[in-house]
Amino acid sequence: TQLLEQSPQFLSIQEGENLTVYCNSSSVFSSLQWYRQEPGEGPVLLVTVVTGGEVKKLKRLTFQFGDARKDSSLHITAAQPGDTGLYLCAGETLGNQFYFGTGTSLTVIP
Amino acid sequence: ETGVTQTPRHLVMGMTNKKSLKCEQHLGHNAMYWYKQSAKKPLELMFVYSLEERVENNSVPSRFSPECPNSSHLFLHLHTLQPEDSALYLCASSPAGVSGDTQYFGPGTRLTVL
């Protein structure tokens, strides 16, 4: 069992569609981060959320931290081929341990 | 050159070989990390160095040996690896080395062990 489970594991959609990916845990996190990793590259930080219920927007990407700080979601509006990549969540537990999630591999088809 | 660089980008080695992975950060950060990324598994933290001192070693087999000669350079020495060690090895750095600190990743070294 992984501490941070992401779903779906794989997602393939057409350009222009909307999508949501999830990052779930039974543990409480003091902060949670989302990264995107493109093929052949390392992960790049997109956002950090720290407050329960917090919503952050980055252009067409909307990130939400659950009220109980156990889960998070990433919603992409009107997906573009450039959004293709592996989306990773990562969280810091209350015990100051840092874990990465299992990842969601997104493919946006032109 | 800026950011975090890793060399080589690709490496194929036999089980009896000895090789080293190199990571260099040009960000003035105090902490550096080695991660292993395998298919269908979360990123696995292997080692953490803060101000050139190893602060974390997550039960990594001794066939992986890290070295941090200064805060800008990190090496991973490899010897007598197994095929299951084939993976993408990512280096990262962060300003302070505290948990939750923003980490900046290099592009990784794709390692194949034959």
PDB file of C-alpha atoms in Angstrom:
ATOM      1  CA  THR A   1       0.000   0.000   0.000  1.00  0.00           C
ATOM      2  CA  GLN A   2       1.372   3.391  -1.031  1.00  0.00           C
ATOM      3  CA  LEU A   3       0.981   6.409   1.201  1.00  0.00           C
ATOM      4  CA  LEU A   4      -0.177   8.599  -1.684  1.00  0.00           C
ATOM      5  CA  GLU A   5      -2.357   6.933  -4.302  1.00  0.00           C
ATOM      6  CA  GLN A   6      -2.989   8.728  -7.553  1.00  0.00           C
ATOM      7  CA  SER A   7      -5.799   8.019  -9.960  1.00  0.00           C
ATOM      8  CA  PRO A   8      -6.199   7.332 -12.704  1.00  0.00           C
ATOM      9  CA  GLN A   9      -2.836   5.752 -13.372  1.00  0.00           C
ATOM     10  CA  PHE A  10      -3.123   6.418 -17.113  1.00  0.00           C
ATOM     11  CA  LEU A  11      -5.299   8.890 -18.973  1.00  0.00           C
ATOM     12  CA  SER A  12      -5.552   9.530 -22.703  1.00  0.00           C
ATOM     13  CA  ILE A  13      -7.819  12.312 -23.910  1.00  0.00           C
ATOM     14  CA  GLN A  14      -8.462  14.489 -26.958  1.00  0.00           C
ATOM     15  CA  GLU A  15      -7.214  18.053 -27.162  1.00  0.00           C
ATOM     16  CA  GLY A  16      -9.780  20.449 -25.739  1.00  0.00           C
ATOM     17  CA  GLU A  17     -11.259  18.057 -23.187  1.00  0.00           C
ATOM     18  CA  ASN A  18     -11.276  18.649 -19.450  1.00  0.00           C
ATOM     19  CA  LEU A  19      -9.839  16.225 -16.929  1.00  0.00           C
ATOM     20  CA  THR A  20      -9.282  15.730 -13.220  1.00  0.00           C
ATOM     21  CA  VAL A  21      -6.627  13.652 -11.528  1.00  0.00           C
ATOM     22  CA  TYR A  22      -6.650  12.724  -7.872  1.00  0.00           C
ATOM     23  CA  CYS A  23      -4.133  12.228  -5.098  1.00  0.00           C
ATOM     24  CA  ASN A  24      -5.507  10.412  -2.060  1.00  0.00           C
ATOM     25  CA  SER A  25      -4.217   9.288   1.303  1.00  0.00           C
ATOM     26  CA  SER A  26      -5.442   8.227   4.713  1.00  0.00           C
ATOM     27  CA  SER A  27      -2.734  10.412   6.257  1.00  0.00           C
ATOM     28  CA  VAL A  28      -2.799  14.130   6.947  1.00  0.00           C
ATOM     29  CA  PHE A  29      -0.247  16.302   5.207  1.00  0.00           C
ATOM     30  CA  SER A  30       1.056  19.688   6.262  1.00  0.00           C
ATOM     31  CA  SER A  31       1.671  20.546   2.623  1.00  0.00           C
ATOM     32  CA  LEU A  32       1.227  18.966  -0.737  1.00  0.00           C
ATOM     33  CA  GLN A  33       2.987  19.612  -4.021  1.00  0.00           C
ATOM     34  CA  TRP A  34       2.191  18.799  -7.630  1.00  0.00           C
ATOM     35  CA  TYR A  35       4.934  18.156 -10.184  1.00  0.00           C
ATOM     36  CA  ARG A  36       4.862  17.508 -13.924  1.00  0.00           C
ATOM     37  CA  GLN A  37       7.490  15.321 -15.528  1.00  0.00           C
ATOM     38  CA  GLU A  38       7.893  15.377 -19.279  1.00  0.00           C
ATOM     39  CA  PRO A  39       9.509  12.480 -21.146  1.00  0.00           C
ATOM     40  CA  GLY A  40      13.275  12.506 -20.741  1.00  0.00           C
ATOM     41  CA  GLU A  41      13.218  15.154 -18.022  1.00  0.00           C
ATOM     42  CA  GLY A  42      13.009  15.383 -14.258  1.00  0.00           C
ATOM     43  CA  PRO A  43       9.881  16.502 -12.400  1.00  0.00           C
ATOM     44  CA  VAL A  44       9.170  20.237 -12.282  1.00  0.00           C
ATOM     45  CA  LEU A  45       7.220  21.781  -9.428  1.00  0.00           C
ATOM     46  CA  LEU A  46       3.853  23.257 -10.438  1.00  0.00           C
ATOM     47  CA  VAL A  47       2.341  24.301  -7.118  1.00  0.00           C
ATOM     48  CA  THR A  48       2.427  23.875  -3.351  1.00  0.00           C
ATOM     49  CA  VAL A  49      -0.759  23.931  -1.263  1.00  0.00           C
ATOM     50  CA  VAL A  50      -0.652  24.224   2.506  1.00  0.00           C
ATOM     51  CA  THR A  51      -4.130  25.133   3.790  1.00  0.00           C
ATOM     52  CA  GLY A  52      -7.110  22.761   3.923  1.00  0.00           C
ATOM     53  CA  GLY A  53      -9.601  23.705   1.218  1.00  0.00           C
ATOM     54  CA  GLU A  54      -7.057  25.863  -0.576  1.00  0.00           C
ATOM     55  CA  VAL A  55      -7.533  26.344  -4.313  1.00  0.00           C
ATOM     56  CA  LYS A  56      -4.743  27.564  -6.563  1.00  0.00           C
ATOM     57  CA  LYS A  57      -4.918  28.289 -10.262  1.00  0.00           C
ATOM     58  CA  LEU A  58      -2.100  28.192 -12.780  1.00  0.00           C
ATOM     59  CA  LYS A  59      -3.520  29.196 -16.164  1.00  0.00           C
ATOM     60  CA  ARG A  60      -5.717  26.226 -17.178  1.00  0.00           C
ATOM     61  CA  LEU A  61      -4.698  24.138 -14.156  1.00  0.00           C
ATOM     62  CA  THR A  62      -6.681  24.260 -10.906  1.00  0.00           C
ATOM     63  CA  PHE A  63      -5.303  22.618  -7.782  1.00  0.00           C
ATOM     64  CA  GLN A  64      -7.339  21.923  -4.665  1.00  0.00           C
ATOM     65  CA  PHE A  65      -6.232  20.692  -1.267  1.00  0.00           C
ATOM     66  CA  GLY A  66      -8.887  18.731   0.601  1.00  0.00           C
ATOM     67  CA  ASP A  67     -10.472  20.237   3.691  1.00  0.00           C
ATOM     68  CA  ALA A  68      -8.952  17.513   5.860  1.00  0.00           C
ATOM     69  CA  ARG A  69      -5.570  17.839   4.111  1.00  0.00           C
ATOM     70  CA  LYS A  70      -5.604  14.154   3.150  1.00  0.00           C
ATOM     71  CA  ASP A  71      -6.211  14.530  -0.555  1.00  0.00           C
ATOM     72  CA  SER A  72      -5.799  16.814  -3.506  1.00  0.00           C
ATOM     73  CA  SER A  73      -7.021  17.169  -7.047  1.00  0.00           C
ATOM     74  CA  LEU A  74      -5.705  18.701 -10.236  1.00  0.00           C
ATOM     75  CA  HIS A  75      -8.197  19.843 -12.849  1.00  0.00           C
ATOM     76  CA  ILE A  76      -7.079  20.789 -16.356  1.00  0.00           C
ATOM     77  CA  THR A  77      -9.420  22.765 -18.579  1.00  0.00           C
ATOM     78  CA  ALA A  78      -9.212  22.476 -22.376  1.00  0.00           C
ATOM     79  CA  ALA A  79      -6.193  20.196 -22.357  1.00  0.00           C
ATOM     80  CA  GLN A  80      -3.412  20.848 -24.850  1.00  0.00           C
ATOM     81  CA  PRO A  81      -0.798  18.431 -26.254  1.00  0.00           C
ATOM     82  CA  GLY A  82       1.781  20.346 -24.225  1.00  0.00           C
ATOM     83  CA  ASP A  83       0.063  19.137 -21.050  1.00  0.00           C
ATOM     84  CA  THR A  84       1.212  15.595 -21.831  1.00  0.00           C
ATOM     85  CA  GLY A  85       3.390  14.197 -19.072  1.00  0.00           C
ATOM     86  CA  LEU A  86       3.520  12.390 -15.763  1.00  0.00           C
ATOM     87  CA  TYR A  87       1.775  14.262 -12.951  1.00  0.00           C
ATOM     88  CA  LEU A  88       3.130  13.550  -9.500  1.00  0.00           C
ATOM     89  CA  CYS A  89       1.807  14.644  -6.163  1.00  0.00           C
ATOM     90  CA  ALA A  90       4.117  14.766  -3.165  1.00  0.00           C
ATOM     91  CA  GLY A  91       3.331  15.509   0.427  1.00  0.00           C
ATOM     92  CA  GLU A  92       5.005  16.329   3.700  1.00  0.00           C
ATOM     93  CA  THR A  93       3.485  14.455   6.625  1.00  0.00           C
ATOM     94  CA  LEU A  94       3.000  15.905  10.084  1.00  0.00           C
ATOM     95  CA  GLY A  95       6.096  13.896  11.052  1.00  0.00           C
ATOM     96  CA  ASN A  96       8.156  15.807   8.469  1.00  0.00           C
ATOM     97  CA  GLN A  97       8.487  12.852   6.102  1.00  0.00           C
ATOM     98  CA  PHE A  98       8.193  13.548   2.384  1.00  0.00           C
ATOM     99  CA  TYR A  99       6.576  11.093  -0.044  1.00  0.00           C
ATOM    100  CA  PHE A 100       5.823  11.037  -3.733  1.00  0.00           C
ATOM    101  CA  GLY A 101       2.629   9.595  -5.160  1.00  0.00           C
ATOM    102  CA  THR A 102       2.286   6.834  -7.710  1.00  0.00           C
ATOM    103  CA  GLY A 103       1.768   9.255 -10.614  1.00  0.00           C
ATOM    104  CA  THR A 104      -0.772   9.815 -13.392  1.00  0.00           C
ATOM    105  CA  SER A 105       0.477   9.541 -16.957  1.00  0.00           C
ATOM    106  CA  LEU A 106      -1.491  11.928 -19.166  1.00  0.00           C
ATOM    107  CA  THR A 107      -1.499  11.868 -22.965  1.00  0.00           C
ATOM    108  CA  VAL A 108      -3.326  14.625 -24.846  1.00  0.00           C
ATOM    109  CA  ILE A 109      -3.998  13.668 -28.451  1.00  0.00           C
ATOM    110  CA  PRO A 110      -4.019  16.503 -31.001  1.00  0.00           C
TER     111      PRO A 110
ATOM    112  CA  GLU B   1      24.905  26.713 -17.150  1.00  0.00           C
ATOM    113  CA  THR B   2      21.986  26.838 -14.747  1.00  0.00           C
ATOM    114  CA  GLY B   3      19.820  24.378 -12.825  1.00  0.00           C
ATOM    115  CA  VAL B   4      20.677  20.768 -12.103  1.00  0.00           C
ATOM    116  CA  THR B   5      22.676  18.726 -14.589  1.00  0.00           C
ATOM    117  CA  GLN B   6      23.292  14.999 -14.655  1.00  0.00           C
ATOM    118  CA  THR B   7      25.773  12.908 -16.601  1.00  0.00           C
ATOM    119  CA  PRO B   8      25.651  10.589 -18.320  1.00  0.00           C
ATOM    120  CA  ARG B   9      22.060  10.778 -19.577  1.00  0.00           C
ATOM    121  CA  HIS B  10      22.095   7.104 -20.533  1.00  0.00           C
ATOM    122  CA  LEU B  11      24.215   4.251 -19.200  1.00  0.00           C
ATOM    123  CA  VAL B  12      24.292   0.567 -20.017  1.00  0.00           C
ATOM    124  CA  MET B  13      26.425  -1.611 -17.800  1.00  0.00           C
ATOM    125  CA  GLY B  14      27.053  -5.226 -16.994  1.00  0.00           C
ATOM    126  CA  MET B  15      26.592  -6.644 -13.540  1.00  0.00           C
ATOM    127  CA  THR B  16      30.328  -6.755 -12.913  1.00  0.00           C
ATOM    128  CA  ASN B  17      31.064  -3.194 -14.013  1.00  0.00           C
ATOM    129  CA  LYS B  18      31.804  -0.194 -11.833  1.00  0.00           C
ATOM    130  CA  LYS B  19      30.431   3.152 -12.932  1.00  0.00           C
ATOM    131  CA  SER B  20      29.545   6.518 -11.425  1.00  0.00           C
ATOM    132  CA  LEU B  21      26.673   8.926 -11.954  1.00  0.00           C
ATOM    133  CA  LYS B  22      27.381  12.629 -11.579  1.00  0.00           C
ATOM    134  CA  CYS B  23      25.096  15.465 -10.557  1.00  0.00           C
ATOM    135  CA  GLU B  24      25.919  19.153 -10.416  1.00  0.00           C
ATOM    136  CA  GLN B  25      23.708  21.998  -9.223  1.00  0.00           C
ATOM    137  CA  HIS B  26      24.261  25.645 -10.116  1.00  0.00           C
ATOM    138  CA  LEU B  27      21.559  27.039  -7.820  1.00  0.00           C
ATOM    139  CA  GLY B  28      23.551  27.664  -4.654  1.00  0.00           C
ATOM    140  CA  HIS B  29      21.459  25.122  -2.761  1.00  0.00           C
ATOM    141  CA  ASN B  30      22.558  23.398   0.426  1.00  0.00           C
ATOM    142  CA  ALA B  31      20.896  20.013  -0.042  1.00  0.00           C
ATOM    143  CA  MET B  32      21.123  17.341  -2.712  1.00  0.00           C
ATOM    144  CA  TYR B  33      19.172  14.127  -3.235  1.00  0.00           C
ATOM    145  CA  TRP B  34      19.306  10.868  -5.178  1.00  0.00           C
ATOM    146  CA  TYR B  35      16.031   9.246  -6.244  1.00  0.00           C
ATOM    147  CA  LYS B  36      15.252   6.046  -8.111  1.00  0.00           C
ATOM    148  CA  GLN B  37      12.297   6.083 -10.504  1.00  0.00           C
ATOM    149  CA  SER B  38      11.053   2.707 -11.710  1.00  0.00           C
ATOM    150  CA  ALA B  39       8.031   1.977 -13.844  1.00  0.00           C
ATOM    151  CA  LYS B  40       4.758   1.848 -11.889  1.00  0.00           C
ATOM    152  CA  LYS B  41       6.428   2.796  -8.616  1.00  0.00           C
ATOM    153  CA  PRO B  42       6.576   6.100  -6.755  1.00  0.00           C
ATOM    154  CA  LEU B  43       9.827   7.975  -6.735  1.00  0.00           C
ATOM    155  CA  GLU B  44      12.035   6.315  -4.140  1.00  0.00           C
ATOM    156  CA  LEU B  45      14.293   8.567  -2.099  1.00  0.00           C
ATOM    157  CA  MET B  46      17.720   6.965  -1.798  1.00  0.00           C
ATOM    158  CA  PHE B  47      20.035   9.494  -0.167  1.00  0.00           C
ATOM    159  CA  VAL B  48      19.921  13.052   1.152  1.00  0.00           C
ATOM    160  CA  TYR B  49      22.910  15.291   1.748  1.00  0.00           C
ATOM    161  CA  SER B  50      22.681  18.598   3.579  1.00  0.00           C
ATOM    162  CA  LEU B  51      25.788  20.775   3.652  1.00  0.00           C
ATOM    163  CA  GLU B  52      27.780  17.784   2.411  1.00  0.00           C
ATOM    164  CA  GLU B  53      26.694  15.580   5.324  1.00  0.00           C
ATOM    165  CA  ARG B  54      24.548  12.537   4.627  1.00  0.00           C
ATOM    166  CA  VAL B  55      21.323  13.021   6.563  1.00  0.00           C
ATOM    167  CA  GLU B  56      19.238  10.202   5.159  1.00  0.00           C
ATOM    168  CA  ASN B  57      19.929   6.756   3.776  1.00  0.00           C
ATOM    169  CA  ASN B  58      16.738   4.859   3.064  1.00  0.00           C
ATOM    170  CA  SER B  59      17.866   1.237   3.327  1.00  0.00           C
ATOM    171  CA  VAL B  60      19.667   1.339   0.026  1.00  0.00           C
ATOM    172  CA  PRO B  61      21.829  -1.693  -0.865  1.00  0.00           C
ATOM    173  CA  SER B  62      25.553  -1.172  -0.420  1.00  0.00           C
ATOM    174  CA  ARG B  63      26.124  -1.642  -4.141  1.00  0.00           C
ATOM    175  CA  PHE B  64      25.029   2.023  -4.345  1.00  0.00           C
ATOM    176  CA  SER B  65      27.560   4.368  -2.747  1.00  0.00           C
ATOM    177  CA  PRO B  66      26.968   8.131  -2.676  1.00  0.00           C
ATOM    178  CA  GLU B  67      29.616  10.807  -2.436  1.00  0.00           C
ATOM    179  CA  CYS B  68      29.154  14.530  -1.881  1.00  0.00           C
ATOM    180  CA  PRO B  69      32.508  16.318  -2.083  1.00  0.00           C
ATOM    181  CA  ASN B  70      30.920  19.785  -1.878  1.00  0.00           C
ATOM    182  CA  SER B  71      27.474  21.332  -1.897  1.00  0.00           C
ATOM    183  CA  SER B  72      27.415  21.606  -5.703  1.00  0.00           C
ATOM    184  CA  HIS B  73      28.382  18.048  -6.633  1.00  0.00           C
ATOM    185  CA  LEU B  74      26.893  14.665  -5.900  1.00  0.00           C
ATOM    186  CA  PHE B  75      27.992  11.275  -7.165  1.00  0.00           C
ATOM    187  CA  LEU B  76      26.439   7.833  -7.085  1.00  0.00           C
ATOM    188  CA  HIS B  77      29.009   5.070  -7.414  1.00  0.00           C
ATOM    189  CA  LEU B  78      27.665   1.806  -8.758  1.00  0.00           C
ATOM    190  CA  HIS B  79      29.173  -1.672  -8.501  1.00  0.00           C
ATOM    191  CA  THR B  80      27.929  -5.217  -9.002  1.00  0.00           C
ATOM    192  CA  LEU B  81      24.423  -4.045  -9.821  1.00  0.00           C
ATOM    193  CA  GLN B  82      21.483  -6.313 -10.556  1.00  0.00           C
ATOM    194  CA  PRO B  83      19.083  -6.133 -13.526  1.00  0.00           C
ATOM    195  CA  GLU B  84      16.324  -4.933 -11.168  1.00  0.00           C
ATOM    196  CA  ASP B  85      18.441  -1.825 -10.524  1.00  0.00           C
ATOM    197  CA  SER B  86      17.635  -0.652 -14.053  1.00  0.00           C
ATOM    198  CA  ALA B  87      15.717   2.598 -13.651  1.00  0.00           C
ATOM    199  CA  LEU B  88      15.865   6.352 -14.071  1.00  0.00           C
ATOM    200  CA  TYR B  89      18.101   7.869 -11.402  1.00  0.00           C
ATOM    201  CA  LEU B  90      17.172  11.431 -10.591  1.00  0.00           C
ATOM    202  CA  CYS B  91      19.221  13.981  -8.729  1.00  0.00           C
ATOM    203  CA  ALA B  92      17.604  16.975  -7.052  1.00  0.00           C
ATOM    204  CA  SER B  93      18.681  19.939  -4.978  1.00  0.00           C
ATOM    205  CA  SER B  94      16.838  22.219  -2.581  1.00  0.00           C
ATOM    206  CA  PRO B  95      17.690  25.414  -0.751  1.00  0.00           C
ATOM    207  CA  ALA B  96      17.613  24.218   2.832  1.00  0.00           C
ATOM    208  CA  GLY B  97      17.191  20.468   2.854  1.00  0.00           C
ATOM    209  CA  VAL B  98      14.160  20.473   5.123  1.00  0.00           C
ATOM    210  CA  SER B  99      11.212  18.208   4.413  1.00  0.00           C
ATOM    211  CA  GLY B 100       8.762  19.815   2.008  1.00  0.00           C
ATOM    212  CA  ASP B 101      11.419  22.186   0.658  1.00  0.00           C
ATOM    213  CA  THR B 102      10.991  22.809  -3.072  1.00  0.00           C
ATOM    214  CA  GLN B 103      13.201  20.410  -4.944  1.00  0.00           C
ATOM    215  CA  TYR B 104      14.706  21.083  -8.348  1.00  0.00           C
ATOM    216  CA  PHE B 105      15.342  17.975 -10.378  1.00  0.00           C
ATOM    217  CA  GLY B 106      17.890  17.134 -13.006  1.00  0.00           C
ATOM    218  CA  PRO B 107      16.941  15.300 -16.205  1.00  0.00           C
ATOM    219  CA  GLY B 108      18.021  11.938 -14.837  1.00  0.00           C
ATOM    220  CA  THR B 109      20.319   9.123 -15.914  1.00  0.00           C
ATOM    221  CA  ARG B 110      18.582   6.198 -17.603  1.00  0.00           C
ATOM    222  CA  LEU B 111      20.450   3.138 -16.309  1.00  0.00           C
ATOM    223  CA  THR B 112      20.178  -0.312 -17.855  1.00  0.00           C
ATOM    224  CA  VAL B 113      21.886  -3.227 -16.148  1.00  0.00           C
ATOM    225  CA  LEU B 114      22.427  -6.246 -18.370  1.00  0.00           C
TER     226      LEU B 114
END
